[in-house]
Coordinates of C-alpha atoms in Angstrom, one line a residue:
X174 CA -132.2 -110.9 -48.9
X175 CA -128.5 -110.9 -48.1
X176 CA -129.3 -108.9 -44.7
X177 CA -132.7 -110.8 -44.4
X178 CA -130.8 -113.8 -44.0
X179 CA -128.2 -112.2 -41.9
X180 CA -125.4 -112.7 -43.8
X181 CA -125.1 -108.8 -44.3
X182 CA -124.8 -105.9 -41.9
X183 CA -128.2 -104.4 -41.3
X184 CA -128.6 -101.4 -43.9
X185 CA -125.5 -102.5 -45.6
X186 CA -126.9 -103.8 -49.1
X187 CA -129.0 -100.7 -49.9
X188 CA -126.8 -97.4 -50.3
X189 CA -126.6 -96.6 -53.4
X190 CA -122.6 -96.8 -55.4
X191 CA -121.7 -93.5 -55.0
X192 CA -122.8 -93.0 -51.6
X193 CA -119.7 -92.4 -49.0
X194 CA -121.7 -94.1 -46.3
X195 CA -120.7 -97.3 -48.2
X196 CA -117.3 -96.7 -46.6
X197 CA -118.4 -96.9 -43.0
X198 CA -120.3 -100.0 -44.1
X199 CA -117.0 -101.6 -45.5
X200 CA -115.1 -100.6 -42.5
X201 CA -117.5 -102.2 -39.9
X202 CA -117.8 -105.5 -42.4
X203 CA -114.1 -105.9 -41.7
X204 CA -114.5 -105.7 -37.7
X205 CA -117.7 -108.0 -38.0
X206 CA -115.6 -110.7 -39.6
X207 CA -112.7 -110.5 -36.9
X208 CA -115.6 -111.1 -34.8
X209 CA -117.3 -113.8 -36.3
X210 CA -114.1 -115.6 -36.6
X211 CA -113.2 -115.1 -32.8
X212 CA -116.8 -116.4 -32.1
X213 CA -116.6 -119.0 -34.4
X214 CA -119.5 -118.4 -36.0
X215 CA -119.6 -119.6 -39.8
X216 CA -122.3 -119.3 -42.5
X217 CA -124.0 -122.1 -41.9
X218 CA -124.9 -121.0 -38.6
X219 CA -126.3 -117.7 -40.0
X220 CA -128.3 -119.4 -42.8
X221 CA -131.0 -121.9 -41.4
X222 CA -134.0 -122.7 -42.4
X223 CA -135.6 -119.6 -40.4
X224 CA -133.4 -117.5 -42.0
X225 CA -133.9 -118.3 -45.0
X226 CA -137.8 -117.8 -44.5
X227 CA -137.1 -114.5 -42.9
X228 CA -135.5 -114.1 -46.9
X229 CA -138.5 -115.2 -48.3
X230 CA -140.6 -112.7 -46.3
X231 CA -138.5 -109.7 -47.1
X232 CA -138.7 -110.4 -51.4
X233 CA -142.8 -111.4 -50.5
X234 CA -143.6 -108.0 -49.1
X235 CA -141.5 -105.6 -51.3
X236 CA -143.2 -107.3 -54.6
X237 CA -139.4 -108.6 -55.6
X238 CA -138.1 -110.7 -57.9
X239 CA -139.1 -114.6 -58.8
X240 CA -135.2 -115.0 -59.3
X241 CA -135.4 -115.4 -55.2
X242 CA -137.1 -118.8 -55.7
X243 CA -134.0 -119.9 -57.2
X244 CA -131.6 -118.3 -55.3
X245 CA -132.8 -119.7 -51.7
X246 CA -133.0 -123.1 -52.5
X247 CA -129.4 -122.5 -54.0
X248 CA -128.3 -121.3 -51.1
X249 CA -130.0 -124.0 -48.6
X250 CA -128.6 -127.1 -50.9
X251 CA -125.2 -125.4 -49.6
X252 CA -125.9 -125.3 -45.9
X253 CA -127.8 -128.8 -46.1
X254 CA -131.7 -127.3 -45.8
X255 CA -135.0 -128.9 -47.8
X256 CA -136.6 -125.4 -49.1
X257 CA -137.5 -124.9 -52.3
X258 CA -139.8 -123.0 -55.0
X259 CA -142.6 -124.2 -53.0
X260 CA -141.5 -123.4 -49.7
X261 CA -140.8 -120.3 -51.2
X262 CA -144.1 -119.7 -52.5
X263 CA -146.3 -120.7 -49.5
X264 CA -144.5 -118.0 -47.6
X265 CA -145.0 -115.4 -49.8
X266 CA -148.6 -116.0 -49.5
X267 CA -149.3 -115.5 -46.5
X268 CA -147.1 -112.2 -46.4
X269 CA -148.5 -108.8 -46.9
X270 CA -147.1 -106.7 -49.8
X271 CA -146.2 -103.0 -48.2
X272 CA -142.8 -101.9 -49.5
X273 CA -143.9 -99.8 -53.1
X274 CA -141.7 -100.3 -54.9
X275 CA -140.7 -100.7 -58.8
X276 CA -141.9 -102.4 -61.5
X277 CA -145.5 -103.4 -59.7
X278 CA -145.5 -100.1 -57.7
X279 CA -144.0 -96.2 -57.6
X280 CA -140.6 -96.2 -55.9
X281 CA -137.1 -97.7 -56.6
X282 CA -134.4 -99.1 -53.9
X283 CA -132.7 -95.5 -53.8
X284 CA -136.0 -94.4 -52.2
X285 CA -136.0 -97.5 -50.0
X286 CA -132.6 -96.8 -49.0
X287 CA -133.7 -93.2 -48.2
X288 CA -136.0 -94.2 -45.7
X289 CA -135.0 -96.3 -43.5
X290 CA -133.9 -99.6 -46.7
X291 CA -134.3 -103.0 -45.2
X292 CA -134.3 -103.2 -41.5
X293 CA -137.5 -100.7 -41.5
X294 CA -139.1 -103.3 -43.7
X295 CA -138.2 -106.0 -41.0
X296 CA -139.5 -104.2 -38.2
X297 CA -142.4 -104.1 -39.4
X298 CA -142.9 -107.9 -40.4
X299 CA -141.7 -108.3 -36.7
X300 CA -144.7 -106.2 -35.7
X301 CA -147.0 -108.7 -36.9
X302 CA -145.1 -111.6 -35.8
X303 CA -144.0 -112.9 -39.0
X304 CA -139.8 -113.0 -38.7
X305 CA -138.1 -115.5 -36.7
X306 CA -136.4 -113.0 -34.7
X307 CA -133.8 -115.1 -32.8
X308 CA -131.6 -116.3 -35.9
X309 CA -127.6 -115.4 -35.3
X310 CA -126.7 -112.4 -37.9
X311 CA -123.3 -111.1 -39.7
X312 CA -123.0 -108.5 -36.6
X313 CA -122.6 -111.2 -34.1
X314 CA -126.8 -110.4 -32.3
X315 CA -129.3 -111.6 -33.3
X316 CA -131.9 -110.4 -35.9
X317 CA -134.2 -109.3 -32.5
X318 CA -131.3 -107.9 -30.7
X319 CA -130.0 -106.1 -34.1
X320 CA -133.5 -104.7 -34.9
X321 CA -133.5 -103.0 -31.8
X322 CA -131.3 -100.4 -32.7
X323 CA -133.3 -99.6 -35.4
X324 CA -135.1 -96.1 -35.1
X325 CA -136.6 -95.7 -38.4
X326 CA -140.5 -95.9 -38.8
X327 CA -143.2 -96.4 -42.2
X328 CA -143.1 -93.5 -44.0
X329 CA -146.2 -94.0 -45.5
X330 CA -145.3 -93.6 -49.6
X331 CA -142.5 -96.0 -49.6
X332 CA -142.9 -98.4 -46.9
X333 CA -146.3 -98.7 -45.5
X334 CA -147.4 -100.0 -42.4
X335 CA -148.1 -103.4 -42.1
X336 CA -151.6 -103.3 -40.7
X337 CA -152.3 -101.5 -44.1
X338 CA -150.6 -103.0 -46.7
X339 CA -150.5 -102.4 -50.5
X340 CA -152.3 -106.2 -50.7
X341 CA -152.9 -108.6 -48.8
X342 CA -150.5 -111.1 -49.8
X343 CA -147.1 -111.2 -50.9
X344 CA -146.0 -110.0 -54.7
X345 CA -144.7 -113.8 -55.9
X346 CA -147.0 -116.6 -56.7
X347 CA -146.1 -120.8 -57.3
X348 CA -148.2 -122.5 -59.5
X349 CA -148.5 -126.0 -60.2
X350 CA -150.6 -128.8 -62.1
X351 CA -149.9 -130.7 -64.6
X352 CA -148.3 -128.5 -67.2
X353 CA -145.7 -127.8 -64.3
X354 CA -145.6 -130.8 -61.5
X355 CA -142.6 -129.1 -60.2
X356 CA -143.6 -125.9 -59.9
X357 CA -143.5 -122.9 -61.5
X358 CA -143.3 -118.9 -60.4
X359 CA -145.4 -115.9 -61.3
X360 CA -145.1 -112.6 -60.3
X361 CA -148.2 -110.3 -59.6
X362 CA -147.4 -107.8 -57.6
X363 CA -149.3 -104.6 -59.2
X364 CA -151.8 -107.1 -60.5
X365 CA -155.6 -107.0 -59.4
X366 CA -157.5 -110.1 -59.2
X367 CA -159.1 -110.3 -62.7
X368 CA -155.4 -110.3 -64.3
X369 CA -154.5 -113.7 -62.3
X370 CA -156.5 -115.4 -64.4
X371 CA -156.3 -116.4 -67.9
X372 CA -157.1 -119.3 -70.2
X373 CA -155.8 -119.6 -73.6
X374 CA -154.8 -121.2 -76.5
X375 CA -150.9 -121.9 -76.5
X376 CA -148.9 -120.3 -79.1
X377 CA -145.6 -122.7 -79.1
X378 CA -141.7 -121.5 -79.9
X379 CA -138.7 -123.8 -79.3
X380 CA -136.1 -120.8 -78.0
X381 CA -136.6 -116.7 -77.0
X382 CA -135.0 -115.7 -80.3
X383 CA -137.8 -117.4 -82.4
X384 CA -140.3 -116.0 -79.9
X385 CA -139.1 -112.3 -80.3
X386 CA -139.0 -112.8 -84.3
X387 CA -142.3 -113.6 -83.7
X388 CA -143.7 -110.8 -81.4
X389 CA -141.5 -108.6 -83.3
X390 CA -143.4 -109.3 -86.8
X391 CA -146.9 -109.6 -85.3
X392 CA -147.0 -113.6 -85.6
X393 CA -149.2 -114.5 -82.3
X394 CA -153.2 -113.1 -81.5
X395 CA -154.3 -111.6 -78.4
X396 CA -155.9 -114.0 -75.7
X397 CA -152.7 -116.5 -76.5
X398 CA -150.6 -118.0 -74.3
X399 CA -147.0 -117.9 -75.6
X400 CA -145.0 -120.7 -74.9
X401 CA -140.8 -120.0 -74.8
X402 CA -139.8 -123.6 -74.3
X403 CA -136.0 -125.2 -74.3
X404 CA -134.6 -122.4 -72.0
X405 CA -134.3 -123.6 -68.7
X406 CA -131.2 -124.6 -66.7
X407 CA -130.0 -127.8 -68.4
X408 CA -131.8 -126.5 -71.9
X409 CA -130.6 -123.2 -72.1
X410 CA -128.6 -124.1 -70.8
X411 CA -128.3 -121.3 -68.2
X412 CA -131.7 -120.3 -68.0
X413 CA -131.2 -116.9 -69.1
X414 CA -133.9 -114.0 -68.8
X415 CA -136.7 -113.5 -71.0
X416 CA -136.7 -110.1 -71.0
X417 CA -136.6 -109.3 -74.8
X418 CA -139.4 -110.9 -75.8
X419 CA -141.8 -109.6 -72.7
X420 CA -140.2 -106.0 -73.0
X421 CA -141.5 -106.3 -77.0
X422 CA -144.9 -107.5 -75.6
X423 CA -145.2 -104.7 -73.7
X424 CA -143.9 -102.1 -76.2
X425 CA -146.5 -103.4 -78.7
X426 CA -149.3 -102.8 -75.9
X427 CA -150.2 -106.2 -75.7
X428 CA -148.7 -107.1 -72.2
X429 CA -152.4 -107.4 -70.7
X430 CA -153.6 -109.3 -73.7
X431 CA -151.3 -112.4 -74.0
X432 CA -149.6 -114.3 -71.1
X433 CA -146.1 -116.0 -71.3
X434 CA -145.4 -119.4 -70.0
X435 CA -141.0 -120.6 -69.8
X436 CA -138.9 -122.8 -68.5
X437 CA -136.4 -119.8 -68.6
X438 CA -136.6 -117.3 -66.1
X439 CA -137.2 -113.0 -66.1
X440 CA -135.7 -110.2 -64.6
X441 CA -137.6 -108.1 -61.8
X442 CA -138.3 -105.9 -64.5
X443 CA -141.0 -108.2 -66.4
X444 CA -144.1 -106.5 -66.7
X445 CA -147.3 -108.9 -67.7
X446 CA -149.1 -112.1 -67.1
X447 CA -145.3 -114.3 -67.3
X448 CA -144.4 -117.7 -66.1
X449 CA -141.2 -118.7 -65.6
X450 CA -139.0 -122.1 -63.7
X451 CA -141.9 -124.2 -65.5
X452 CA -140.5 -127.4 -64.1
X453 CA -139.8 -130.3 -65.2
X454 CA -138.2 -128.0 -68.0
X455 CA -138.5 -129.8 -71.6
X456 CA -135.1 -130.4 -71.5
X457 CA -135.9 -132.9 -69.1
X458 CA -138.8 -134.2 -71.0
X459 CA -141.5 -132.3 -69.1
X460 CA -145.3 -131.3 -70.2
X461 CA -143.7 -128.5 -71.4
X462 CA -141.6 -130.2 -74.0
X463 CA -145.0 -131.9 -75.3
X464 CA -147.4 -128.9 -75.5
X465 CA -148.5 -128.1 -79.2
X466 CA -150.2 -125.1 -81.1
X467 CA -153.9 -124.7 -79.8
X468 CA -153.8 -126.4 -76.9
X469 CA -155.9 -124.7 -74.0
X470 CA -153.6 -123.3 -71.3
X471 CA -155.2 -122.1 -67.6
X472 CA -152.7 -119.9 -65.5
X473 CA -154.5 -118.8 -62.5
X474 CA -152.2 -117.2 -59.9
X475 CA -155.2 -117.2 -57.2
X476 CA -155.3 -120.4 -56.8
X477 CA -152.0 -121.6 -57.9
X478 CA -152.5 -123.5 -60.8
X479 CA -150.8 -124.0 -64.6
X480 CA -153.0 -126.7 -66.3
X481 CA -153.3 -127.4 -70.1
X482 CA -156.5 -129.3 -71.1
X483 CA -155.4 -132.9 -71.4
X484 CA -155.5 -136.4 -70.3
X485 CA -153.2 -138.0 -68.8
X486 CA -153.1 -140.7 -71.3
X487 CA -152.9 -137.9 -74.3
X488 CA -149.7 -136.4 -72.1
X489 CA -148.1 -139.8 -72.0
X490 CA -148.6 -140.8 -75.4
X491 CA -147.2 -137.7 -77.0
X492 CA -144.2 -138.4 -74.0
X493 CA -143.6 -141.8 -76.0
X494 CA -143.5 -140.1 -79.5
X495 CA -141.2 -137.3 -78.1
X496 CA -137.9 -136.9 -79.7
X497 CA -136.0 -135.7 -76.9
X498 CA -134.4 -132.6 -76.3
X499 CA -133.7 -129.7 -78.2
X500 CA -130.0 -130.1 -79.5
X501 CA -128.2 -126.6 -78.7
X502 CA -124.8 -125.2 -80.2
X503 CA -123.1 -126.1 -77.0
X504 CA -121.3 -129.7 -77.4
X505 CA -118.1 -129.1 -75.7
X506 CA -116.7 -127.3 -72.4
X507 CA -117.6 -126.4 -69.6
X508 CA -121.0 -125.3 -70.6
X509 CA -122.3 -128.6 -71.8
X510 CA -120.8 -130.5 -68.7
X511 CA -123.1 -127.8 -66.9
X512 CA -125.8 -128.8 -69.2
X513 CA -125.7 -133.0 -68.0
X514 CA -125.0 -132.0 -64.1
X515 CA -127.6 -129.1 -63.6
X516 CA -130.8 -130.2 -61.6
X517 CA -134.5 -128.5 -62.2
X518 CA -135.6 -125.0 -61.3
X519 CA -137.5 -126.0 -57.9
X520 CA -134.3 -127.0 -56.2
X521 CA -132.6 -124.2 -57.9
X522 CA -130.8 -125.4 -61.1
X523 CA -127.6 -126.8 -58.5
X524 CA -125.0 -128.8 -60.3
X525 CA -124.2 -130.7 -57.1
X526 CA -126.0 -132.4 -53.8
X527 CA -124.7 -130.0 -51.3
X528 CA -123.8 -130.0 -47.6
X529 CA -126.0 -133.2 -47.3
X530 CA -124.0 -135.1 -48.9
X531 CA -120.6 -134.1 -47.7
X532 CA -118.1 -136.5 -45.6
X533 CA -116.2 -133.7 -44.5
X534 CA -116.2 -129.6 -43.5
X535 CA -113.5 -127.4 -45.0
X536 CA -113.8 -125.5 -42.1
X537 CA -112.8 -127.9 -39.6
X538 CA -109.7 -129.2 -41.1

């Protein structure tokens, strides 16, 4: 993403740590900065709103994480820019998947890096027109003009040619409906069609750790939908990853069997049916926060929904008898000022209203 956007040197993000080219990339960083400042060219004239879709594009066709649907709209409430999870998400729909890479496919970012990393993958979405190609980069060109100098070609194991991608459509799904009016993220990448789809009865736990007891001893069925509420931003708070608990699902063999609905987030490492940045979290009193034991849950990533089966009146009648949230062990410091400021998932969990809002640039004092 970092050289998607153009904040980054092309190539630079990929070498691996012990590489030595990571030397030359540190060296021309330095001169690209003395440049930029001559120029004065800042960030926020890198990072637009086409840049940030060029972003979007780049996690869409390597299957990568749904942590990128937080981290854009993080980075455009900085700069100023509306984008969020479902901005996001409609671009990664329309974007083939063709880089193969780990968990959904065979390769990991060492092979990437090996043949060609990044700006391969970007010539290639530039083939079929789907990068805006005259955004300002790090280097002082523009993505077109930087691209140029780029010799490498599809391999063919790693990155395939866009014309015959691994899917049709990018690795990331949103959802929405009205167990998740603001949104919520799926990845699928790996997934065939028959997996996107799944309807269940919702087996409900108020944090991870009383979710992985429960995995851990057996205590859910197959054709469930497990429901890890109380973890998102403001609830977590931090909206940590639920990787325990899916990694345990998979171990037992049941990854296929049960899906996994949160307000928390995962790692790029999730394997499984798992939704995560269910928004309005249940923090914030959202449907989340009133589902119950049995209640039907439909999670369909073809066609973007995350429903459960009731009315609207039952919804807002079990919103009047709802307690409120979830008291946590953090009633002091920093972390429960975090708590009160942080916003929801879609805008991505920012404690603060960003450029928009601001009387006055640091830069030009």
């Amino acid at each position: 993403m970092s050289e998607a956007i153009g904040l980054a040197l092309l190539n630079s993000s990929g070498a691996p740590a012990p590489y030595e080219s990571r030397d030359q990339f540190c060296e021309a960083s330095g001169a690209a900065v003395m440049r930029l400042i001559e120029r004065n060219i800042r960030a926020r004239d890198i990072v637009t709103r086409k840049s940030l879709e060029n972003a979007a594009r780049v996690v869409a066709c390597t299957g990568g994480s749904t942590n990128a649907a937080l981290h854009l709209p993080a980075i455009a409430n900085e700069a100023g820019i509306d984008f969020d999870l479902f901005d996001v998400a409609d671009i990664m729909r329309d974007t083939p998947y063709f880089v193969n890479l780990r968990p959904g496919g065979e390769y990991v970012a060492k092979d990437l890096y090996e043949v060609g990393g990044v700006p391969v993958v970007m010539k290639e979405l530039a083939k079929a027109g789907l990068l805006h190609l005259d955004c300002i980069t790090a280097s002082g060109q523009t993505l077109g003009e930087a691209l140029e100098e780029i010799k490498g070609a599809p391999d063919g194991r790693v990155i395939h040619a866009i014309g015959t991608p691994i899917t049709p459509t990018g690795g990331v799904v949103g959802l929405k409906g009205n167990l998740a009016p603001d949104g919520a993220i799926v990845k699928v990448a790996g997934m065939s069609e028959a997996e996107q789809v799944f309807t269940g009865p919702a087996r409900v736990f108020e944090c991870e750790e009383e979710a992985f007891e429960a995995v851990k001893n057996r205590g859910y069925k197959e054709g469930e939908v497990i429901v890890i509420r109380n973890e998102g931003p403001a609830g977590g708070p931090g909206m940590r990853e639920m990787l325990a608990t899916t990694a345990a699902l998979s171990g037992q063999g049941m990854g296929k069997k049960v899906a996994l609905i949160t307000d928390g987030r995962f790692s790029g490492a999730t394997r499984g049916f798992c939704v995560g940045h269910v928004g309005p979290e249940a923090a914030h009193g959202g449907p989340i926060a009133l589902l119950q034991n049995g209640d039907m849950i439909t999670i369909n990533a073809i066609t973007g929904e995350l429903s459960v089966a009731l009315t609207e009146a039952e919804l807002a009648a079990r919103k009047a008898a709802w307690a409120g949230p979830k008291p946590t062990q953090y009633e002091s410091g920093a972390v429960w000022k975090f708590a009160r400021m942080v916003g929801g998932a879609r805008w991505g969990a920012v404690t603060h209203p960003g450029a928009k809002a601001e009387k006055h640039i640091y830069m030009d004092q």
